[in-house]
PDB file of C-alpha atoms and ligand atoms in Angstrom:
ATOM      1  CA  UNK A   1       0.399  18.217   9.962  1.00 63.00           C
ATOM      2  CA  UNK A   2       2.559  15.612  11.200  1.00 83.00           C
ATOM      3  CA  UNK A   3       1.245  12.226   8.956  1.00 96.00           C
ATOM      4  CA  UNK A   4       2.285   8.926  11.545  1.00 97.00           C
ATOM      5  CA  UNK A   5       4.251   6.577   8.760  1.00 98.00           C
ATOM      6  CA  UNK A   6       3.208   3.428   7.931  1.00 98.00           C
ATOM      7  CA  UNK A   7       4.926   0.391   6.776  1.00 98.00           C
ATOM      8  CA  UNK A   8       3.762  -2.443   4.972  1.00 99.00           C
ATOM      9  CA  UNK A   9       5.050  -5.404   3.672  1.00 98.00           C
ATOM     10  CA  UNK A  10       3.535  -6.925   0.619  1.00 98.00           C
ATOM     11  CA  UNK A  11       4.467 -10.868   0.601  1.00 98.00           C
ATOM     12  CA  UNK A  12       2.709 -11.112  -2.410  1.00 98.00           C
ATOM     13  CA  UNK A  13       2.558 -14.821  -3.366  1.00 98.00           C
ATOM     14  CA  UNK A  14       5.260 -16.023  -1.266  1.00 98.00           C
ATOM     15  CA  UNK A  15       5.956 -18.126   2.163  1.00 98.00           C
ATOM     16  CA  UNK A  16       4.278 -21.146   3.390  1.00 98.00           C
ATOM     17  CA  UNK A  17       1.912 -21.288   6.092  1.00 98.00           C
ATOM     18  CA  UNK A  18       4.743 -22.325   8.105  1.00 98.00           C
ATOM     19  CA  UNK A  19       7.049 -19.521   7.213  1.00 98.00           C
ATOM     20  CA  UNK A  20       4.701 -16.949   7.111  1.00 98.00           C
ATOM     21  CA  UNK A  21       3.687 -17.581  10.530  1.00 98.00           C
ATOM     22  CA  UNK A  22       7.478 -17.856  11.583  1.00 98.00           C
ATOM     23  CA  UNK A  23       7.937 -14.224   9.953  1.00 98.00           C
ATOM     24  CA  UNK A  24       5.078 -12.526  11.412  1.00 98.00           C
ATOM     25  CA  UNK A  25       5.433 -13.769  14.959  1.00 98.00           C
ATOM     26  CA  UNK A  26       9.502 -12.394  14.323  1.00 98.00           C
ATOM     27  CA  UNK A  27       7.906  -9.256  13.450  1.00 98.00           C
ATOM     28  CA  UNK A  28       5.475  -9.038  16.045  1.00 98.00           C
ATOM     29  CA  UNK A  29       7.681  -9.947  18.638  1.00 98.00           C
ATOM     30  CA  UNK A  30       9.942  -7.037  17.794  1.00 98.00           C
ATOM     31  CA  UNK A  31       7.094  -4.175  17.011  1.00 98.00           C
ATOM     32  CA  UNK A  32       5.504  -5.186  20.592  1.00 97.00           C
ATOM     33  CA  UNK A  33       2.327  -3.700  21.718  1.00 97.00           C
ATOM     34  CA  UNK A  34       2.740   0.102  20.570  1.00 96.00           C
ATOM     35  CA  UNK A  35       4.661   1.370  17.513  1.00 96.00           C
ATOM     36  CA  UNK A  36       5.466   4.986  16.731  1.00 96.00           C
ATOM     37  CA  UNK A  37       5.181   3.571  12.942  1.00 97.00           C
ATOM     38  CA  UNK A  38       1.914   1.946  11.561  1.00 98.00           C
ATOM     39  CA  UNK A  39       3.283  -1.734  10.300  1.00 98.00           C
ATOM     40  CA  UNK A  40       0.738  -4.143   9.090  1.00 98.00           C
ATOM     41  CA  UNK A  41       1.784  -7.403   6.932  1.00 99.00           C
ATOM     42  CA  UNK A  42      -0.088  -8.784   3.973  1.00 99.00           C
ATOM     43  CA  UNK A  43       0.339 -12.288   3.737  1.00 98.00           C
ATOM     44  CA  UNK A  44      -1.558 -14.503   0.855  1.00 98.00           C
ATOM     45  CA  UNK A  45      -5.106 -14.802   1.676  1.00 98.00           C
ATOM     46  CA  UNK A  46      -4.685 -18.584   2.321  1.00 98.00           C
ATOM     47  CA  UNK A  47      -2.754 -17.609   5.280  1.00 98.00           C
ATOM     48  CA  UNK A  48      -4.472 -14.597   6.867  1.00 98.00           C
ATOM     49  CA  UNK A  49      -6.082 -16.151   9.894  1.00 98.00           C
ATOM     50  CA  UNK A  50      -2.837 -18.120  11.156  1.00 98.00           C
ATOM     51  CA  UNK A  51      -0.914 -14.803  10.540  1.00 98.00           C
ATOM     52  CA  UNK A  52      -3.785 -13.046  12.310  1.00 98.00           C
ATOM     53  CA  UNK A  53      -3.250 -15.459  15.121  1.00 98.00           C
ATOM     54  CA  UNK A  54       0.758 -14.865  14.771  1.00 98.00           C
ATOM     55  CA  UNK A  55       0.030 -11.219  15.638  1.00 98.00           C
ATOM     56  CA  UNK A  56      -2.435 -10.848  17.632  1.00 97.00           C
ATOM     57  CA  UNK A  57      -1.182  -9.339  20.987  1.00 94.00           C
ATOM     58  CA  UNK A  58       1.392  -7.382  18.690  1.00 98.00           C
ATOM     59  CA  UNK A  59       0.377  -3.490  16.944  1.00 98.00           C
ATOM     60  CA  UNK A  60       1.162  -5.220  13.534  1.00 98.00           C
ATOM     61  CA  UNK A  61      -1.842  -5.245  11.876  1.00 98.00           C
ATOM     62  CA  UNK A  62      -3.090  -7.166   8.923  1.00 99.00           C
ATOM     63  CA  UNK A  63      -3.853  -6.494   5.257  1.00 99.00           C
ATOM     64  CA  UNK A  64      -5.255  -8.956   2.680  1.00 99.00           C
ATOM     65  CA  UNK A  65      -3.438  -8.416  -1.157  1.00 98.00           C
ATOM     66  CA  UNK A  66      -6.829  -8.102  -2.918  1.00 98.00           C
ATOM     67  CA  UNK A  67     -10.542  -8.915  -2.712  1.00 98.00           C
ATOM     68  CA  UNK A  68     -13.817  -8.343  -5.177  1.00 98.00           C
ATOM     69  CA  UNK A  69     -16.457  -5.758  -5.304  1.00 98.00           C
ATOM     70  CA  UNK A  70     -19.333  -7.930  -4.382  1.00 98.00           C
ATOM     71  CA  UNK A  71     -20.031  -8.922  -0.632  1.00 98.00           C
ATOM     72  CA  UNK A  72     -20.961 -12.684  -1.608  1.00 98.00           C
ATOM     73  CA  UNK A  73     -22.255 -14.707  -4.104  1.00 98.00           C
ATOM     74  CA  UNK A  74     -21.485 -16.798  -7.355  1.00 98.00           C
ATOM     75  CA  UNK A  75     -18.148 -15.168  -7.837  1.00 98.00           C
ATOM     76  CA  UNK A  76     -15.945 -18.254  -8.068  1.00 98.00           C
ATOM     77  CA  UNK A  77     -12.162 -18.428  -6.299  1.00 98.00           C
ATOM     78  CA  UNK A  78     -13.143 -14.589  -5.176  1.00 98.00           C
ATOM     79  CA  UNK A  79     -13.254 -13.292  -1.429  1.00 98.00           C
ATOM     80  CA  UNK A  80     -15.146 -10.430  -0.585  1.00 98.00           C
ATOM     81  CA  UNK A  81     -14.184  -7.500   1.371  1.00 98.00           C
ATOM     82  CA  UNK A  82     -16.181  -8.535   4.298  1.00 98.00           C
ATOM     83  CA  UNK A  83     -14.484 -11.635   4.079  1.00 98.00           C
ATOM     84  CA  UNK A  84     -11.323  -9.916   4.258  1.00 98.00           C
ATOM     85  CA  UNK A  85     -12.364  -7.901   7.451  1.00 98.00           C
ATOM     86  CA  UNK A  86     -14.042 -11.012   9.053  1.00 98.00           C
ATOM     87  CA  UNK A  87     -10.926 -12.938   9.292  1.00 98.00           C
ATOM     88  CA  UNK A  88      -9.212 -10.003  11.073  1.00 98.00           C
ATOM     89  CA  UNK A  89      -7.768  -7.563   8.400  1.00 98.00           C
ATOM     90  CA  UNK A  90      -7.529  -3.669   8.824  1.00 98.00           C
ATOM     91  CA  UNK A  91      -6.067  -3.288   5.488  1.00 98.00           C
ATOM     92  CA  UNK A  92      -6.383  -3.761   1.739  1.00 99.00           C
ATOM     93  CA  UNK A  93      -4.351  -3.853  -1.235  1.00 98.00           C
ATOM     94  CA  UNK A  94      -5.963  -3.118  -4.114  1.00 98.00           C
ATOM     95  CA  UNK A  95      -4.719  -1.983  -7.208  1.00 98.00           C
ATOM     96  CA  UNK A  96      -1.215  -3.045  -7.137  1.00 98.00           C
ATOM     97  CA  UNK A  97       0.633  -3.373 -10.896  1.00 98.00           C
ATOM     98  CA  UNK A  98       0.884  -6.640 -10.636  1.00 98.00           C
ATOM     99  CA  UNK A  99      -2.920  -6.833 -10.897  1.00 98.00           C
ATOM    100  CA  UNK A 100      -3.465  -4.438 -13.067  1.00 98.00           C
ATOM    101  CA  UNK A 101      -0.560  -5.588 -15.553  1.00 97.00           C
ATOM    102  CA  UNK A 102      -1.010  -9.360 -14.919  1.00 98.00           C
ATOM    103  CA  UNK A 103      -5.290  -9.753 -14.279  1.00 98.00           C
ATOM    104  CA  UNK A 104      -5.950  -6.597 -16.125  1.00 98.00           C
ATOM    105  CA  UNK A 105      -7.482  -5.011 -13.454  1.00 98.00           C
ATOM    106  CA  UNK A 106      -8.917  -1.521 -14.848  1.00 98.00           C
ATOM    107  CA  UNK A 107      -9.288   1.792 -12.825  1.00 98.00           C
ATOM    108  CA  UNK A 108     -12.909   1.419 -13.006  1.00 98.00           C
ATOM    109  CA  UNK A 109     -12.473  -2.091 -11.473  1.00 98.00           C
ATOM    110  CA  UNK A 110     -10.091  -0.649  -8.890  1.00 98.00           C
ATOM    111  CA  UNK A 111     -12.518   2.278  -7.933  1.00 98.00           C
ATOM    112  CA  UNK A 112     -15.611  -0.548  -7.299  1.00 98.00           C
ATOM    113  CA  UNK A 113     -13.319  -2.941  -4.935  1.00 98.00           C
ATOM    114  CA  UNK A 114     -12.204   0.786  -2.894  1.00 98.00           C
ATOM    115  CA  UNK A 115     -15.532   1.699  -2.507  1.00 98.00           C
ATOM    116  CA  UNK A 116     -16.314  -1.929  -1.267  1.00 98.00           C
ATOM    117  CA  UNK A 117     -13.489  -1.862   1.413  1.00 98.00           C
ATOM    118  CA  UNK A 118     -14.628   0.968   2.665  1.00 98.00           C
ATOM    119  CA  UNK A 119     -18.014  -0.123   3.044  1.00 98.00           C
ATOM    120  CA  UNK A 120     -16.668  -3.261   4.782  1.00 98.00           C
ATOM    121  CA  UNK A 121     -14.724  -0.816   7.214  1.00 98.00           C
ATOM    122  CA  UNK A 122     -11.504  -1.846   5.267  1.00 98.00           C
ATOM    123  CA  UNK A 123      -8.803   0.928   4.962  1.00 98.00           C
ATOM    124  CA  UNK A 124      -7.635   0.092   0.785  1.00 98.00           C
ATOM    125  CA  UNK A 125      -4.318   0.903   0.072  1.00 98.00           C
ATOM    126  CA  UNK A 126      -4.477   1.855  -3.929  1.00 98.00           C
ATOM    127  CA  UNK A 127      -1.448   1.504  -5.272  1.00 98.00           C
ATOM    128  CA  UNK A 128      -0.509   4.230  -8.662  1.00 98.00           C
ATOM    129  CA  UNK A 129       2.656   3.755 -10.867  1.00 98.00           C
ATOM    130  CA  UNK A 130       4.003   4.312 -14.558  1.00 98.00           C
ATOM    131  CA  UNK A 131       5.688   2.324 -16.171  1.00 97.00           C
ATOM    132  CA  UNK A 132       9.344   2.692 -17.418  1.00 96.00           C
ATOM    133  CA  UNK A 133       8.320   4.102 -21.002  1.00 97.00           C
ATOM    134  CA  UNK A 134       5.675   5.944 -19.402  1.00 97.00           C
ATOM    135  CA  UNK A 135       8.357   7.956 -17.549  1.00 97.00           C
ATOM    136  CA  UNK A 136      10.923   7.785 -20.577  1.00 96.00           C
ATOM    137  CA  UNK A 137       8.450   9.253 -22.897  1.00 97.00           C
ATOM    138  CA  UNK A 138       7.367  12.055 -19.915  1.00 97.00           C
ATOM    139  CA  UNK A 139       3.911  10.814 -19.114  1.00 98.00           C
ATOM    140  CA  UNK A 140       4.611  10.033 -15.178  1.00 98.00           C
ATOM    141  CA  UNK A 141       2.337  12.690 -13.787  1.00 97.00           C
ATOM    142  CA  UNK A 142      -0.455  12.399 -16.340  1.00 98.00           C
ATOM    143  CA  UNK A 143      -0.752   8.558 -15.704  1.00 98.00           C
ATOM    144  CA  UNK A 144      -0.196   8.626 -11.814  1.00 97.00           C
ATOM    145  CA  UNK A 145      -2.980  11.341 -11.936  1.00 97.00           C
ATOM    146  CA  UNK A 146      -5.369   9.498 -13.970  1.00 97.00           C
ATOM    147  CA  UNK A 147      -5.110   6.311 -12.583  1.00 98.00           C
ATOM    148  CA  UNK A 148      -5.635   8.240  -8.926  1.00 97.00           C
ATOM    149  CA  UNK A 149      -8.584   9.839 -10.847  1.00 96.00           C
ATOM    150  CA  UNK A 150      -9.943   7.029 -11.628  1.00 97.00           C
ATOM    151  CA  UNK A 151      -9.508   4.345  -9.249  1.00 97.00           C
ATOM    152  CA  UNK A 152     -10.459   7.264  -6.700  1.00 97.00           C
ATOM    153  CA  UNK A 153     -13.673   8.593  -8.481  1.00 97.00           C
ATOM    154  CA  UNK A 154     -16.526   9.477  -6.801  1.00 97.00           C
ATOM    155  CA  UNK A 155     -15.345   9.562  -3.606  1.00 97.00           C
ATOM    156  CA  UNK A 156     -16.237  12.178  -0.878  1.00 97.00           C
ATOM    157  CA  UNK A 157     -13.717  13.932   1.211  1.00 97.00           C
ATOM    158  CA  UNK A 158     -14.597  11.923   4.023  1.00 97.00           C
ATOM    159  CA  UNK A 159     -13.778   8.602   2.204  1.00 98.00           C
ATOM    160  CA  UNK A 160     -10.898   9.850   0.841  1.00 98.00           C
ATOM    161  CA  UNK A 161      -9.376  10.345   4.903  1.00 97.00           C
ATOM    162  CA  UNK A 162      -9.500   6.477   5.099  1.00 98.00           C
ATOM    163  CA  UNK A 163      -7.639   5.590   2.028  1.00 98.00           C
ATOM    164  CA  UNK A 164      -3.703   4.982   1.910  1.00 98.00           C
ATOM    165  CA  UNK A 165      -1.956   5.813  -1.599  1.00 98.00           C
ATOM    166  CA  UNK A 166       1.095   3.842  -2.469  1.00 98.00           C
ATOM    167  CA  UNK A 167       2.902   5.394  -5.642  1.00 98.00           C
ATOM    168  CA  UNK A 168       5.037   2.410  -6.823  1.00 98.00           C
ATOM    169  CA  UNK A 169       6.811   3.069 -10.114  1.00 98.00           C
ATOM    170  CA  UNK A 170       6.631  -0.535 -12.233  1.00 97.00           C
ATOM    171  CA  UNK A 171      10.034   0.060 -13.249  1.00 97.00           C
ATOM    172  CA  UNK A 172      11.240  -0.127  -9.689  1.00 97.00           C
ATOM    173  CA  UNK A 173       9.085  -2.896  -8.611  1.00 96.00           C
ATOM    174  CA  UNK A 174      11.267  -6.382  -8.302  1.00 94.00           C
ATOM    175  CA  UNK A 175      14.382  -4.841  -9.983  1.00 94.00           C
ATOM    176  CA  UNK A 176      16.866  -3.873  -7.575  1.00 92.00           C
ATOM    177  CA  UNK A 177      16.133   0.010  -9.189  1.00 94.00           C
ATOM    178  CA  UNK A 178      14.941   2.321  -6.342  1.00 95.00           C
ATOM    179  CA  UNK A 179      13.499   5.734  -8.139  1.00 95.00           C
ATOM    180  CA  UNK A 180      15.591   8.445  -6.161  1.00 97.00           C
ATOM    181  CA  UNK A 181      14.196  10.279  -3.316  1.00 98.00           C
ATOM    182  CA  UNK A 182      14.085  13.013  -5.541  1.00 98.00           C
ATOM    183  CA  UNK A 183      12.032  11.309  -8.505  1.00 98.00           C
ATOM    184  CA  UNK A 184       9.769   9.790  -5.451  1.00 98.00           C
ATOM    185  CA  UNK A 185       9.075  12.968  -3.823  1.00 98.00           C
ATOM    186  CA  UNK A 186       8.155  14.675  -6.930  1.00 98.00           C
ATOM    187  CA  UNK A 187       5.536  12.592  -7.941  1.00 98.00           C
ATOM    188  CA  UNK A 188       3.962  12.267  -4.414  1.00 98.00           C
ATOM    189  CA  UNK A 189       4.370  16.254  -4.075  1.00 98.00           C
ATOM    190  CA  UNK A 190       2.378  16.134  -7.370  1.00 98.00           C
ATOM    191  CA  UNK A 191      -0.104  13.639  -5.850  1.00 98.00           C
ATOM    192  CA  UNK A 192      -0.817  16.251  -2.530  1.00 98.00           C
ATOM    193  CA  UNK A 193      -1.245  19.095  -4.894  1.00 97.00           C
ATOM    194  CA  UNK A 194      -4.190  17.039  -6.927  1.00 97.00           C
ATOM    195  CA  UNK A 195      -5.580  16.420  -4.131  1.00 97.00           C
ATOM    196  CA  UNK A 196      -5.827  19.896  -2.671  1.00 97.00           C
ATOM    197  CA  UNK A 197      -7.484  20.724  -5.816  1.00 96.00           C
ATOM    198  CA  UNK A 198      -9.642  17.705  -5.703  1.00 96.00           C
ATOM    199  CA  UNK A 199     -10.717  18.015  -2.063  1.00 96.00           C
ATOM    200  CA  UNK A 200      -9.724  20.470  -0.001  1.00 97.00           C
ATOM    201  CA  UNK A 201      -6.344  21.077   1.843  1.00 97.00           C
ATOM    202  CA  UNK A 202      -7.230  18.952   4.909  1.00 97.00           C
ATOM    203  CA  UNK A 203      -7.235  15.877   2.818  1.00 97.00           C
ATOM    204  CA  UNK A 204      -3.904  16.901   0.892  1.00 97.00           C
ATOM    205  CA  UNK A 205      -1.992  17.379   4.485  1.00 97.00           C
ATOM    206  CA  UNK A 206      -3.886  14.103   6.621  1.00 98.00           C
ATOM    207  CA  UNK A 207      -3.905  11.787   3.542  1.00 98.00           C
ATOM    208  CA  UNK A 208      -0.857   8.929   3.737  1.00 98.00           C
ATOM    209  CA  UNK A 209       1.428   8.234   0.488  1.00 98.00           C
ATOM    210  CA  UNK A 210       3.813   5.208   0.406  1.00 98.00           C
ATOM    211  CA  UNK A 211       6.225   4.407  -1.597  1.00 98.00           C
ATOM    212  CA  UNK A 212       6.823   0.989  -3.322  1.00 98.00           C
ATOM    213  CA  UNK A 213       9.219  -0.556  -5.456  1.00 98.00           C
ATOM    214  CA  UNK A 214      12.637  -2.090  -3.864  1.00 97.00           C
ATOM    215  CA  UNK A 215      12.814  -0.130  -0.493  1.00 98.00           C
ATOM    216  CA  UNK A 216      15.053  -1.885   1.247  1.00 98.00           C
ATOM    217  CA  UNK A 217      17.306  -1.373   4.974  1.00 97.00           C
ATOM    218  CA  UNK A 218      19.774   0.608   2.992  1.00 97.00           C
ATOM    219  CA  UNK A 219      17.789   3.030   1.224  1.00 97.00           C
ATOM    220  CA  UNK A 220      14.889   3.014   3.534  1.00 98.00           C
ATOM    221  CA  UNK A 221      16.078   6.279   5.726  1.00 98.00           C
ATOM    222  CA  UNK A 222      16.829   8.472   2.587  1.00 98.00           C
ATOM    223  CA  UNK A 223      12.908   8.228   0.609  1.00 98.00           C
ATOM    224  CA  UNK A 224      11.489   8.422   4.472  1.00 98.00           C
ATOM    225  CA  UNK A 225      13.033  11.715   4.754  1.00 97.00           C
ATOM    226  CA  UNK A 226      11.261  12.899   1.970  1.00 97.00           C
ATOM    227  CA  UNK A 227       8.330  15.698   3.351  1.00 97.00           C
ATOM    228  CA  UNK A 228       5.744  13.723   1.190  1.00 98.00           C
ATOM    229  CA  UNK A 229       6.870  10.174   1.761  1.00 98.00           C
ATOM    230  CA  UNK A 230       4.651   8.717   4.648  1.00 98.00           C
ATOM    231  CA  UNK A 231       5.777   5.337   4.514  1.00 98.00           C
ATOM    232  CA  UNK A 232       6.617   2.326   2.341  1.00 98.00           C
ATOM    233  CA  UNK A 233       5.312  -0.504   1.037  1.00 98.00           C
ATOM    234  CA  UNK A 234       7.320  -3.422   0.584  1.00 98.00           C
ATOM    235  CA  UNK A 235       7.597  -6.361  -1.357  1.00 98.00           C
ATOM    236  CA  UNK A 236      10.861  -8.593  -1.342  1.00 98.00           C
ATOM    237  CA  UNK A 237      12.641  -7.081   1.517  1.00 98.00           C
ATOM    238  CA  UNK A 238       9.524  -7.588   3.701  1.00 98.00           C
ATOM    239  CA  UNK A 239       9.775 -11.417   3.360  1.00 98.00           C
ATOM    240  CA  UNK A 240      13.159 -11.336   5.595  1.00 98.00           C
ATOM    241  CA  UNK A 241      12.004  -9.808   9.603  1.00 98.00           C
ATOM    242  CA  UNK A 242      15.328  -8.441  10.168  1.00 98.00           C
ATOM    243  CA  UNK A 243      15.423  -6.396   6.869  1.00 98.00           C
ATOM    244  CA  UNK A 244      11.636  -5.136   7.175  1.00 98.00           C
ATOM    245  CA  UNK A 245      11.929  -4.401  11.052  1.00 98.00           C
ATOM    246  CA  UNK A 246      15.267  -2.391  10.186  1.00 98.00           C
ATOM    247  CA  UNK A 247      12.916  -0.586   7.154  1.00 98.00           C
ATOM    248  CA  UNK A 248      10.316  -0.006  10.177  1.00 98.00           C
ATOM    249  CA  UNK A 249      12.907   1.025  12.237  1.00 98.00           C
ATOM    250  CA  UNK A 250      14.158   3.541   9.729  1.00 98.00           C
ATOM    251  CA  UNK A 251      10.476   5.301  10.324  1.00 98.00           C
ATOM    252  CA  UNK A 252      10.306   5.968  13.300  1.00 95.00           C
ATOM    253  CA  UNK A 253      10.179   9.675  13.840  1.00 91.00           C
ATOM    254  CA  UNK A 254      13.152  10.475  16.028  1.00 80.00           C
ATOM    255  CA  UNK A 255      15.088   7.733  13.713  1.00 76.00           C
ATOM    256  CA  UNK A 256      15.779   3.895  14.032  1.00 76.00           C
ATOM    257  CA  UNK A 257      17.652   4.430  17.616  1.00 62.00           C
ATOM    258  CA  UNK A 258      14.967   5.889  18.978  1.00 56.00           C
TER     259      UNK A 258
HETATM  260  P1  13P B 301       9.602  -4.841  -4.201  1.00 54.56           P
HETATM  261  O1  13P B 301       9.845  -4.197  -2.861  1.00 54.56           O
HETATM  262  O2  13P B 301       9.958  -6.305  -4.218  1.00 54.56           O
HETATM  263  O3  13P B 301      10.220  -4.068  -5.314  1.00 54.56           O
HETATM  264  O4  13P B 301       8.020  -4.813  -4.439  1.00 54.56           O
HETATM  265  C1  13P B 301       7.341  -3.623  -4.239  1.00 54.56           C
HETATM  266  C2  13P B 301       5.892  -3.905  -4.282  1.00 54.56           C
HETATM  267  O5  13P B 301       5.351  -4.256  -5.315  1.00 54.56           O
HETATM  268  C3  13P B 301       5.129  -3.767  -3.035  1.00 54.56           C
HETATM  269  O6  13P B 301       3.764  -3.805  -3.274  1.00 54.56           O
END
């Protein structure tokens, strides 16, 4: 089964309105109306709609960082995930270390704002990563697996074709440290094999795993090589259009000349 990549970049809390609008239209302007790659940008929520605009006659699409569980209500400084797909978003992060480390976001949490997305019509990409004495100490696939199990429970086959995995190792988030294509592939092989036992196989083969955690131009082409690598997500280098558009050019399938 031939997976179509996809490439995000996570701007996490970063730009102005003014700069994020100046990146996306640079973006847009080079992805044009059709991409062989999926590419969507997630700007900060303050600045979805302007990006939105930024993009609109591009195939970039558009992914909010985060939302809640609840559709509306007395939830104060939240924004629900009909919110999120209101203002013109296809995608969702949710899950990313950052909130789990930082907001102590739980797996249980996670698995109530995925369920939400999808009930929005969101497509949630749930991010799953160890930490660097999780890996030193040999505990990479039992965490990865059990946050997957847990932010993921309950879910049908048929939700689980919507959803977009990104496996992004803390260790190599922000630091300059790429895990190898090697470590990378390993853990997303491991990933396809739970869920073949979880679900069936068509979910293991159609399902979409990205990888996070400094992809950059350079080593872009090597981790998209790997058979179970469907894409990246991308925090600091997306923040610069020439360095994500050379990352999205690095996925396209017959390579970035294509
Ligand atoms: P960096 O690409 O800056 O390491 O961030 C990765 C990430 O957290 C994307 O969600």
């Amino acid at each position: 089964m031939l997976r179509r990549k996809f490439i995000a970049g996570n701007w996490k809390m970063n730009t102005n309105r003014a700069e994020a609008v100046a990146l996306a239209s640079a973006i847009a302007a080079k992805v044009g109306g059709s991409s062989p790659v999926d590419v969507a940008v997630c700007p900060p929520s303050l600045y979805l709609e302007a990006v939105g605009q930024a993009i609109k006659n591009s195939a970039v699409g558009l992914g909010a960082q985060n939302c809640y569980h609840e559709a509306k209500g007395a939830f104060t400084g939240e924004i629900s995930p009909q919110m999120v797909r209101d203002i013109g978003c296809t995608y969702v992060i949710l899950g990313h270390s950052e909130r789990r480390q930082i907001f102590k976001e739980s797996n249980h949490d996670i698995n109530r704002k995925v369920l939400a997305a999808l009930g929005a019509g969101l497509t949630p990409i749930v991010c799953v990563g160890e930490t660097l004495d999780q890996r030193q100490t040999g505990k990479t696939a039992a965490i990865v697996r059990e946050q997957m199990e847990g932010s993921l429970a309950g879910f049908s086959a048929e939700q689980m074709l919507k959803i977009v995995i990104a496996y992004e190792p803390v260790w190599a988030i922000g630091t300059g440290v790429v895990a190898t294509p090697q470590q990378a592939e390993e853990v997303h092989a491991d990933l396809r094999r739970l869920l073949e036992s979880r679900y069936n196989s068509e979910v293991a083969s159609a399902l979409r795993i990205q990888y996070g955690g400094s992809v950059n131009a350079e080593n872009a082409a090597s981790l998209l090589s790997q058979p179970n690598i469907d894409g990246a997500l991308v925090g600091g280098a997306s923040l610069k259009a020439d360095g994500f558009l050379a990352i999205v050019a690095a996925a396209r399938p017959n390579g970035p000349e294509a």
